[in-house]
């Protein structure tokens, strides 16, 4: 699990908003020999989709806040993970690996939801004015991202577990966080979404 440990340590930089250039990348963003087997474009797509999925946490939180619907939804989570396992097998991905990545996506989403709840409790004026519909507005978007993210993970699998994967992933995720204008809460969520992507085993 050494690679996963490296990713967790590296994503701490992302969560803190660090912008240092990782050792496996040049200042131009091109991978060095340490990242020779990594697919930066695929990892860019992975981080972009993870960020897009994470941004939907705001709508999920807005839909649930002030209702009896809990943040944790084990039944829905199991449906998502079962779907991921079924789809990944058809793509030649290890289902256990794909489920580990999506479990991180789910936990990242909950990090943001809990943070938003705390923010809205403390600052009622910032509470959402509208309540999105989970079934018609949010879940179709999540389902689309699931398929696209599985495809990106398939494209990035050659570099999985290599020494260059973690630093390249963090570099492209940090760039994505800046492009999305993520605040500290969403940066922390994006960091939580990434640890299993480069893991050499689930």
CSV table of C-alpha atoms in Angstrom, one decimal:
chain,number,residue,atom,x,y,z
A,1,UNK,CA,0.0,0.0,0.0
A,2,UNK,CA,3.1,2.3,-0.3
A,3,UNK,CA,1.7,4.1,-3.3
A,4,UNK,CA,-1.6,4.9,-1.5
A,5,UNK,CA,0.4,6.3,1.4
A,6,UNK,CA,2.3,8.5,-1.0
A,7,UNK,CA,-0.9,9.8,-2.6
A,8,UNK,CA,-2.4,10.6,0.8
A,9,UNK,CA,0.7,12.5,1.8
A,10,UNK,CA,0.8,14.3,-1.5
A,11,UNK,CA,-2.9,15.3,-1.5
A,12,UNK,CA,-2.3,17.0,1.9
A,13,UNK,CA,-0.5,19.6,-0.2
A,14,UNK,CA,-3.6,20.0,-2.4
A,15,UNK,CA,-5.9,20.3,0.7
A,16,UNK,CA,-3.7,23.0,2.1
A,17,UNK,CA,-3.7,24.9,-1.3
A,18,UNK,CA,0.0,24.2,-2.0
A,19,UNK,CA,1.2,25.0,-5.5
A,20,UNK,CA,4.7,23.5,-5.4
A,21,UNK,CA,5.7,21.6,-8.6
A,22,UNK,CA,6.0,17.9,-7.7
A,23,UNK,CA,9.3,16.2,-8.2
A,24,UNK,CA,8.0,14.0,-11.0
A,25,UNK,CA,7.0,16.9,-13.2
A,26,UNK,CA,8.9,19.8,-14.8
A,27,UNK,CA,8.0,23.4,-14.5
A,28,UNK,CA,6.2,23.2,-17.8
A,29,UNK,CA,4.0,20.4,-16.5
A,30,UNK,CA,5.6,17.7,-18.7
A,31,UNK,CA,6.4,14.5,-16.9
A,32,UNK,CA,10.0,13.5,-16.3
A,33,UNK,CA,11.5,10.0,-16.5
A,34,UNK,CA,10.0,9.3,-13.1
A,35,UNK,CA,6.6,9.6,-14.7
A,36,UNK,CA,7.4,7.9,-18.0
A,37,UNK,CA,4.6,5.4,-17.7
A,38,UNK,CA,2.0,7.8,-16.5
A,39,UNK,CA,-0.7,9.2,-18.7
A,40,UNK,CA,-1.0,12.9,-17.7
A,41,UNK,CA,-4.0,13.5,-20.0
A,42,UNK,CA,-5.9,10.5,-18.5
A,43,UNK,CA,-5.0,11.7,-14.9
A,44,UNK,CA,-6.1,15.2,-15.9
A,45,UNK,CA,-9.4,13.8,-17.0
A,46,UNK,CA,-9.7,11.8,-13.8
A,47,UNK,CA,-9.1,14.9,-11.6
A,48,UNK,CA,-11.4,17.0,-13.7
A,49,UNK,CA,-14.3,14.5,-13.4
A,50,UNK,CA,-13.6,14.1,-9.7
A,51,UNK,CA,-13.8,17.9,-9.3
A,52,UNK,CA,-17.0,18.0,-11.4
A,53,UNK,CA,-18.5,15.2,-9.2
A,54,UNK,CA,-17.4,17.0,-6.1
A,55,UNK,CA,-19.1,20.2,-7.2
A,56,UNK,CA,-22.4,18.4,-7.2
A,57,UNK,CA,-22.0,17.9,-3.5
A,58,UNK,CA,-23.3,21.5,-3.1
A,59,UNK,CA,-26.5,20.5,-4.8
A,60,UNK,CA,-26.8,17.3,-2.8
A,61,UNK,CA,-26.3,19.3,0.4
A,62,UNK,CA,-28.8,21.9,-0.7
A,63,UNK,CA,-31.4,19.2,-1.4
A,64,UNK,CA,-30.9,17.5,2.0
A,65,UNK,CA,-30.3,20.4,4.3
A,66,UNK,CA,-33.1,21.0,6.7
A,67,UNK,CA,-34.9,17.7,5.9
A,68,UNK,CA,-34.9,14.3,7.5
A,69,UNK,CA,-32.7,12.9,4.7
A,70,UNK,CA,-29.3,12.1,6.2
A,71,UNK,CA,-26.0,12.8,4.6
A,72,UNK,CA,-25.0,9.1,4.9
A,73,UNK,CA,-27.1,6.9,2.6
A,74,UNK,CA,-25.7,3.4,2.8
A,75,UNK,CA,-28.4,1.9,0.4
A,76,UNK,CA,-27.7,4.5,-2.3
A,77,UNK,CA,-23.9,4.1,-1.8
A,78,UNK,CA,-24.2,0.3,-2.2
A,79,UNK,CA,-26.2,0.8,-5.4
A,80,UNK,CA,-23.4,3.1,-6.8
A,81,UNK,CA,-20.6,0.7,-5.9
A,82,UNK,CA,-22.5,-2.3,-7.3
A,83,UNK,CA,-23.0,-0.4,-10.5
A,84,UNK,CA,-19.4,0.5,-10.6
A,85,UNK,CA,-18.3,-3.1,-10.2
A,86,UNK,CA,-20.6,-4.2,-13.0
A,87,UNK,CA,-19.4,-1.5,-15.4
A,88,UNK,CA,-15.7,-1.8,-14.6
A,89,UNK,CA,-15.7,-5.5,-15.4
A,90,UNK,CA,-16.8,-4.7,-18.9
A,91,UNK,CA,-14.0,-2.2,-19.3
A,92,UNK,CA,-11.3,-4.5,-18.2
A,93,UNK,CA,-10.8,-2.7,-14.8
A,94,UNK,CA,-10.4,-4.5,-11.5
A,95,UNK,CA,-13.9,-4.1,-9.9
A,96,UNK,CA,-12.3,-3.9,-6.4
A,97,UNK,CA,-10.0,-1.1,-7.6
A,98,UNK,CA,-12.9,0.8,-9.2
A,99,UNK,CA,-15.0,0.5,-6.1
A,100,UNK,CA,-12.1,1.8,-4.0
A,101,UNK,CA,-11.9,4.9,-6.2
A,102,UNK,CA,-15.6,5.5,-6.1
A,103,UNK,CA,-15.8,4.9,-2.4
A,104,UNK,CA,-13.3,7.8,-2.1
A,105,UNK,CA,-15.6,9.9,-4.3
A,106,UNK,CA,-18.5,9.2,-2.0
A,107,UNK,CA,-16.6,10.1,1.1
A,108,UNK,CA,-15.2,13.2,-0.5
A,109,UNK,CA,-18.8,14.3,-1.3
A,110,UNK,CA,-19.8,13.8,2.3
A,111,UNK,CA,-16.8,15.9,3.4
A,112,UNK,CA,-18.2,18.8,1.5
A,113,UNK,CA,-21.8,18.2,2.6
A,114,UNK,CA,-20.8,18.2,6.2
A,115,UNK,CA,-18.7,21.3,5.8
A,116,UNK,CA,-21.6,23.1,4.1
A,117,UNK,CA,-24.0,22.1,6.8
A,118,UNK,CA,-21.7,23.6,9.4
A,119,UNK,CA,-21.3,26.7,7.3
A,120,UNK,CA,-25.0,27.1,6.9
A,121,UNK,CA,-25.7,26.4,10.6
A,122,UNK,CA,-23.3,29.2,11.5
A,123,UNK,CA,-24.3,31.6,8.8
A,124,UNK,CA,-28.1,31.3,8.0
A,125,UNK,CA,-27.8,34.0,5.4
A,126,UNK,CA,-25.7,31.7,3.2
A,127,UNK,CA,-28.2,28.9,3.2
A,128,UNK,CA,-29.4,27.9,-0.3
A,129,UNK,CA,-32.5,29.6,-1.6
A,130,UNK,CA,-33.5,26.6,-3.7
A,131,UNK,CA,-33.7,22.8,-3.1
A,132,UNK,CA,-32.5,20.8,-6.1
A,133,UNK,CA,-34.3,17.6,-7.0
A,134,UNK,CA,-31.9,14.7,-6.4
A,135,UNK,CA,-33.7,12.2,-8.7
A,136,UNK,CA,-34.1,14.4,-11.8
A,137,UNK,CA,-31.2,16.9,-11.5
A,138,UNK,CA,-28.4,15.5,-9.5
A,139,UNK,CA,-28.3,11.7,-10.0
A,140,UNK,CA,-28.4,11.8,-13.8
A,141,UNK,CA,-25.3,14.0,-13.7
A,142,UNK,CA,-23.6,11.6,-11.2
A,143,UNK,CA,-24.5,8.6,-13.4
A,144,UNK,CA,-22.9,10.3,-16.4
A,145,UNK,CA,-19.8,11.1,-14.5
A,146,UNK,CA,-19.5,7.5,-13.3
A,147,UNK,CA,-19.2,6.2,-16.9
A,148,UNK,CA,-16.8,8.9,-17.9
A,149,UNK,CA,-14.6,8.5,-14.8
A,150,UNK,CA,-14.4,4.7,-15.3
A,151,UNK,CA,-13.2,5.3,-18.8
A,152,UNK,CA,-10.6,7.7,-17.6
A,153,UNK,CA,-9.4,5.2,-15.0
A,154,UNK,CA,-9.1,2.6,-17.7
A,155,UNK,CA,-7.0,5.0,-19.8
A,156,UNK,CA,-4.8,5.8,-16.8
A,157,UNK,CA,-4.2,2.3,-15.6
A,158,UNK,CA,-0.8,1.8,-17.2
A,159,UNK,CA,0.7,4.3,-14.8
A,160,UNK,CA,-1.2,3.1,-11.7
A,161,UNK,CA,1.2,2.1,-8.9
A,162,UNK,CA,4.2,3.8,-10.5
A,163,UNK,CA,6.3,6.3,-8.6
A,164,UNK,CA,5.2,9.1,-11.0
A,165,UNK,CA,1.5,8.6,-10.7
A,166,UNK,CA,0.9,10.4,-7.3
A,167,UNK,CA,2.8,13.6,-8.0
A,168,UNK,CA,1.4,14.0,-11.5
A,169,UNK,CA,-2.1,13.4,-10.2
A,170,UNK,CA,-1.7,16.0,-7.4
A,171,UNK,CA,-0.2,18.5,-9.9
A,172,UNK,CA,-3.2,18.2,-12.3
A,173,UNK,CA,-5.7,18.1,-9.4
A,174,UNK,CA,-4.2,21.3,-8.0
A,175,UNK,CA,-4.5,22.9,-11.4
A,176,UNK,CA,-8.2,21.8,-11.6
A,177,UNK,CA,-8.9,23.1,-8.1
A,178,UNK,CA,-7.6,26.5,-9.2
A,179,UNK,CA,-9.6,26.4,-12.4
A,180,UNK,CA,-12.7,25.6,-10.5
A,181,UNK,CA,-12.0,28.3,-7.9
A,182,UNK,CA,-12.4,25.8,-5.1
A,183,UNK,CA,-12.2,27.1,-1.5
A,184,UNK,CA,-10.5,25.3,1.3
A,185,UNK,CA,-13.5,23.0,1.9
A,186,UNK,CA,-13.7,21.9,-1.7
A,187,UNK,CA,-9.9,21.5,-1.9
A,188,UNK,CA,-10.1,19.2,1.1
A,189,UNK,CA,-12.9,17.3,-0.6
A,190,UNK,CA,-10.9,16.9,-3.8
A,191,UNK,CA,-7.9,15.6,-1.8
A,192,UNK,CA,-10.2,13.0,-0.2
A,193,UNK,CA,-11.4,11.9,-3.6
A,194,UNK,CA,-7.9,10.9,-4.9
A,195,UNK,CA,-6.0,8.5,-2.7
A,196,UNK,CA,-7.1,5.2,-4.4
A,197,UNK,CA,-6.5,6.4,-8.0
A,198,UNK,CA,-2.8,5.6,-8.0
A,199,UNK,CA,-2.9,2.8,-5.5
A,200,UNK,CA,-1.1,-0.4,-6.7
A,201,UNK,CA,-3.9,-2.5,-5.1
A,202,UNK,CA,-7.4,-1.8,-3.6
